[in-house]
């Protein structure tokens, strides 16, 4: 079973994301910020990370840059899932190593389409 780490400071977004991802066949773990996510990723490398941008303690972009600098940090697919929608910021995220970008609000079909595009679901 593929694994996904949902990183978002909103408990509601984590819950909605978990439901969508479990319906798509993922085993899901959660983190509320980048620091928690880094600790999780140092123990287990997930197949996918669904990542918010704006979080306390460590934001999503900082987390992504640190993750990609780690020895196995290039392995997980990272999909930003955020309200940040300026084209310059999207380009910044993709340049930092994000594989895809989803705008909030989102639904199951949007997530499924992105994950299908990334080759993570059949």
mmCIF file of C-alpha atoms in Angstrom:
data_model
loop_
_atom_site.group_PDB
_atom_site.id
_atom_site.type_symbol
_atom_site.label_atom_id
_atom_site.label_comp_id
_atom_site.label_asym_id
_atom_site.label_seq_id
_atom_site.Cartn_x
_atom_site.Cartn_y
_atom_site.Cartn_z
ATOM 1 C CA UNK A 1 0.000 0.000 0.000
ATOM 2 C CA UNK A 2 1.288 3.464 -0.891
ATOM 3 C CA UNK A 3 1.816 5.952 1.913
ATOM 4 C CA UNK A 4 1.020 9.647 2.115
ATOM 5 C CA UNK A 5 1.981 12.258 4.672
ATOM 6 C CA UNK A 6 -0.538 15.116 4.852
ATOM 7 C CA UNK A 7 1.147 18.260 6.181
ATOM 8 C CA UNK A 8 -1.274 21.042 7.083
ATOM 9 C CA UNK A 9 -1.911 23.127 10.186
ATOM 10 C CA UNK A 10 -5.679 22.782 9.689
ATOM 11 C CA UNK A 11 -7.132 19.692 11.347
ATOM 12 C CA UNK A 12 -10.161 19.946 9.033
ATOM 13 C CA UNK A 13 -7.998 19.913 5.877
ATOM 14 C CA UNK A 14 -6.013 16.953 7.239
ATOM 15 C CA UNK A 15 -9.266 15.074 7.906
ATOM 16 C CA UNK A 16 -10.718 15.814 4.443
ATOM 17 C CA UNK A 17 -7.410 14.909 2.780
ATOM 18 C CA UNK A 18 -7.181 11.670 4.760
ATOM 19 C CA UNK A 19 -10.641 10.607 3.591
ATOM 20 C CA UNK A 20 -9.847 11.331 -0.052
ATOM 21 C CA UNK A 21 -6.461 9.613 0.070
ATOM 22 C CA UNK A 22 -7.723 6.537 1.914
ATOM 23 C CA UNK A 23 -10.464 6.195 -0.708
ATOM 24 C CA UNK A 24 -7.657 6.223 -3.304
ATOM 25 C CA UNK A 25 -5.884 3.378 -1.487
ATOM 26 C CA UNK A 26 -3.256 5.276 0.506
ATOM 27 C CA UNK A 27 -2.161 4.679 4.061
ATOM 28 C CA UNK A 28 -2.159 8.193 5.561
ATOM 29 C CA UNK A 29 -0.138 9.887 8.290
ATOM 30 C CA UNK A 30 -0.505 13.505 9.382
ATOM 31 C CA UNK A 31 1.737 16.362 10.485
ATOM 32 C CA UNK A 32 0.651 19.852 11.543
ATOM 33 C CA UNK A 33 3.780 21.702 10.386
ATOM 34 C CA UNK A 34 7.109 21.283 8.627
ATOM 35 C CA UNK A 35 9.056 20.418 11.778
ATOM 36 C CA UNK A 36 6.721 17.530 12.562
ATOM 37 C CA UNK A 37 6.846 16.453 8.920
ATOM 38 C CA UNK A 38 10.676 16.441 8.854
ATOM 39 C CA UNK A 39 10.726 14.231 11.948
ATOM 40 C CA UNK A 40 8.250 11.842 10.319
ATOM 41 C CA UNK A 41 10.194 11.740 7.045
ATOM 42 C CA UNK A 42 13.467 11.030 8.843
ATOM 43 C CA UNK A 43 11.885 7.836 10.171
ATOM 44 C CA UNK A 44 9.798 6.803 7.143
ATOM 45 C CA UNK A 45 9.939 8.011 3.546
ATOM 46 C CA UNK A 46 6.380 8.294 2.228
ATOM 47 C CA UNK A 47 5.448 7.809 -1.417
ATOM 48 C CA UNK A 48 3.562 11.107 -1.419
ATOM 49 C CA UNK A 49 3.472 14.311 0.621
ATOM 50 C CA UNK A 50 0.442 16.591 0.379
ATOM 51 C CA UNK A 51 1.851 19.897 1.613
ATOM 52 C CA UNK A 52 0.363 23.194 2.749
ATOM 53 C CA UNK A 53 2.437 26.352 2.246
ATOM 54 C CA UNK A 54 1.464 28.614 5.134
ATOM 55 C CA UNK A 55 2.031 26.900 8.496
ATOM 56 C CA UNK A 56 3.545 27.908 11.829
ATOM 57 C CA UNK A 57 6.980 26.753 13.002
ATOM 58 C CA UNK A 58 8.165 25.724 9.508
ATOM 59 C CA UNK A 59 6.298 26.628 6.327
ATOM 60 C CA UNK A 60 5.832 24.295 3.399
ATOM 61 C CA UNK A 61 8.479 25.819 1.137
ATOM 62 C CA UNK A 62 11.143 25.638 3.854
ATOM 63 C CA UNK A 63 10.145 22.044 4.562
ATOM 64 C CA UNK A 64 10.337 21.150 0.857
ATOM 65 C CA UNK A 65 13.818 22.630 0.468
ATOM 66 C CA UNK A 66 15.073 20.779 3.546
ATOM 67 C CA UNK A 67 13.427 17.542 2.444
ATOM 68 C CA UNK A 68 14.974 17.679 -1.032
ATOM 69 C CA UNK A 69 18.423 18.221 0.573
ATOM 70 C CA UNK A 70 18.122 14.955 2.559
ATOM 71 C CA UNK A 71 19.654 11.702 1.180
ATOM 72 C CA UNK A 72 16.260 10.147 0.297
ATOM 73 C CA UNK A 73 14.533 13.504 -0.061
ATOM 74 C CA UNK A 74 14.131 13.205 -3.808
ATOM 75 C CA UNK A 75 11.966 10.087 -3.515
ATOM 76 C CA UNK A 76 8.563 11.291 -2.316
ATOM 77 C CA UNK A 77 6.284 13.025 -4.754
ATOM 78 C CA UNK A 78 5.339 16.374 -3.245
ATOM 79 C CA UNK A 79 2.073 18.095 -4.094
ATOM 80 C CA UNK A 80 1.498 21.555 -2.692
ATOM 81 C CA UNK A 81 -2.112 21.996 -1.614
ATOM 82 C CA UNK A 82 -2.585 25.627 -0.692
ATOM 83 C CA UNK A 83 -4.469 28.895 -1.103
ATOM 84 C CA UNK A 84 -1.284 30.562 -2.382
ATOM 85 C CA UNK A 85 -2.099 31.196 -6.028
ATOM 86 C CA UNK A 86 0.317 33.806 -7.386
ATOM 87 C CA UNK A 87 2.119 32.434 -10.454
ATOM 88 C CA UNK A 88 5.514 33.532 -9.093
ATOM 89 C CA UNK A 89 4.938 31.568 -5.875
ATOM 90 C CA UNK A 90 3.770 28.497 -7.791
ATOM 91 C CA UNK A 91 6.926 28.663 -9.928
ATOM 92 C CA UNK A 92 9.011 29.055 -6.741
ATOM 93 C CA UNK A 93 7.458 25.876 -5.303
ATOM 94 C CA UNK A 94 8.000 23.907 -8.514
ATOM 95 C CA UNK A 95 11.586 25.164 -8.771
ATOM 96 C CA UNK A 96 12.185 24.062 -5.166
ATOM 97 C CA UNK A 97 11.156 20.511 -6.061
ATOM 98 C CA UNK A 98 7.363 20.279 -5.845
ATOM 99 C CA UNK A 99 5.947 17.796 -8.336
ATOM 100 C CA UNK A 100 2.462 19.310 -8.599
ATOM 101 C CA UNK A 101 0.256 22.036 -7.194
ATOM 102 C CA UNK A 102 -3.390 21.970 -6.069
ATOM 103 C CA UNK A 103 -5.387 25.055 -5.149
ATOM 104 C CA UNK A 104 -7.662 25.015 -2.102
ATOM 105 C CA UNK A 105 -10.515 24.319 -1.997
ATOM 106 C CA UNK A 106 -10.170 20.931 -3.663
ATOM 107 C CA UNK A 107 -12.147 17.721 -3.960
ATOM 108 C CA UNK A 108 -11.464 14.056 -4.536
ATOM 109 C CA UNK A 109 -11.554 14.281 -8.322
ATOM 110 C CA UNK A 110 -8.917 17.035 -8.366
ATOM 111 C CA UNK A 111 -6.618 15.061 -6.056
ATOM 112 C CA UNK A 112 -7.179 11.852 -8.035
ATOM 113 C CA UNK A 113 -6.390 13.626 -11.305
ATOM 114 C CA UNK A 114 -3.095 15.007 -9.984
ATOM 115 C CA UNK A 115 -2.064 11.679 -8.475
ATOM 116 C CA UNK A 116 -2.973 9.845 -11.673
ATOM 117 C CA UNK A 117 -0.833 12.324 -13.624
ATOM 118 C CA UNK A 118 2.058 11.602 -11.219
ATOM 119 C CA UNK A 119 1.604 7.842 -11.690
ATOM 120 C CA UNK A 120 0.591 7.219 -8.079
ATOM 121 C CA UNK A 121 -2.808 5.658 -8.749
ATOM 122 C CA UNK A 122 -3.980 3.163 -11.324
#
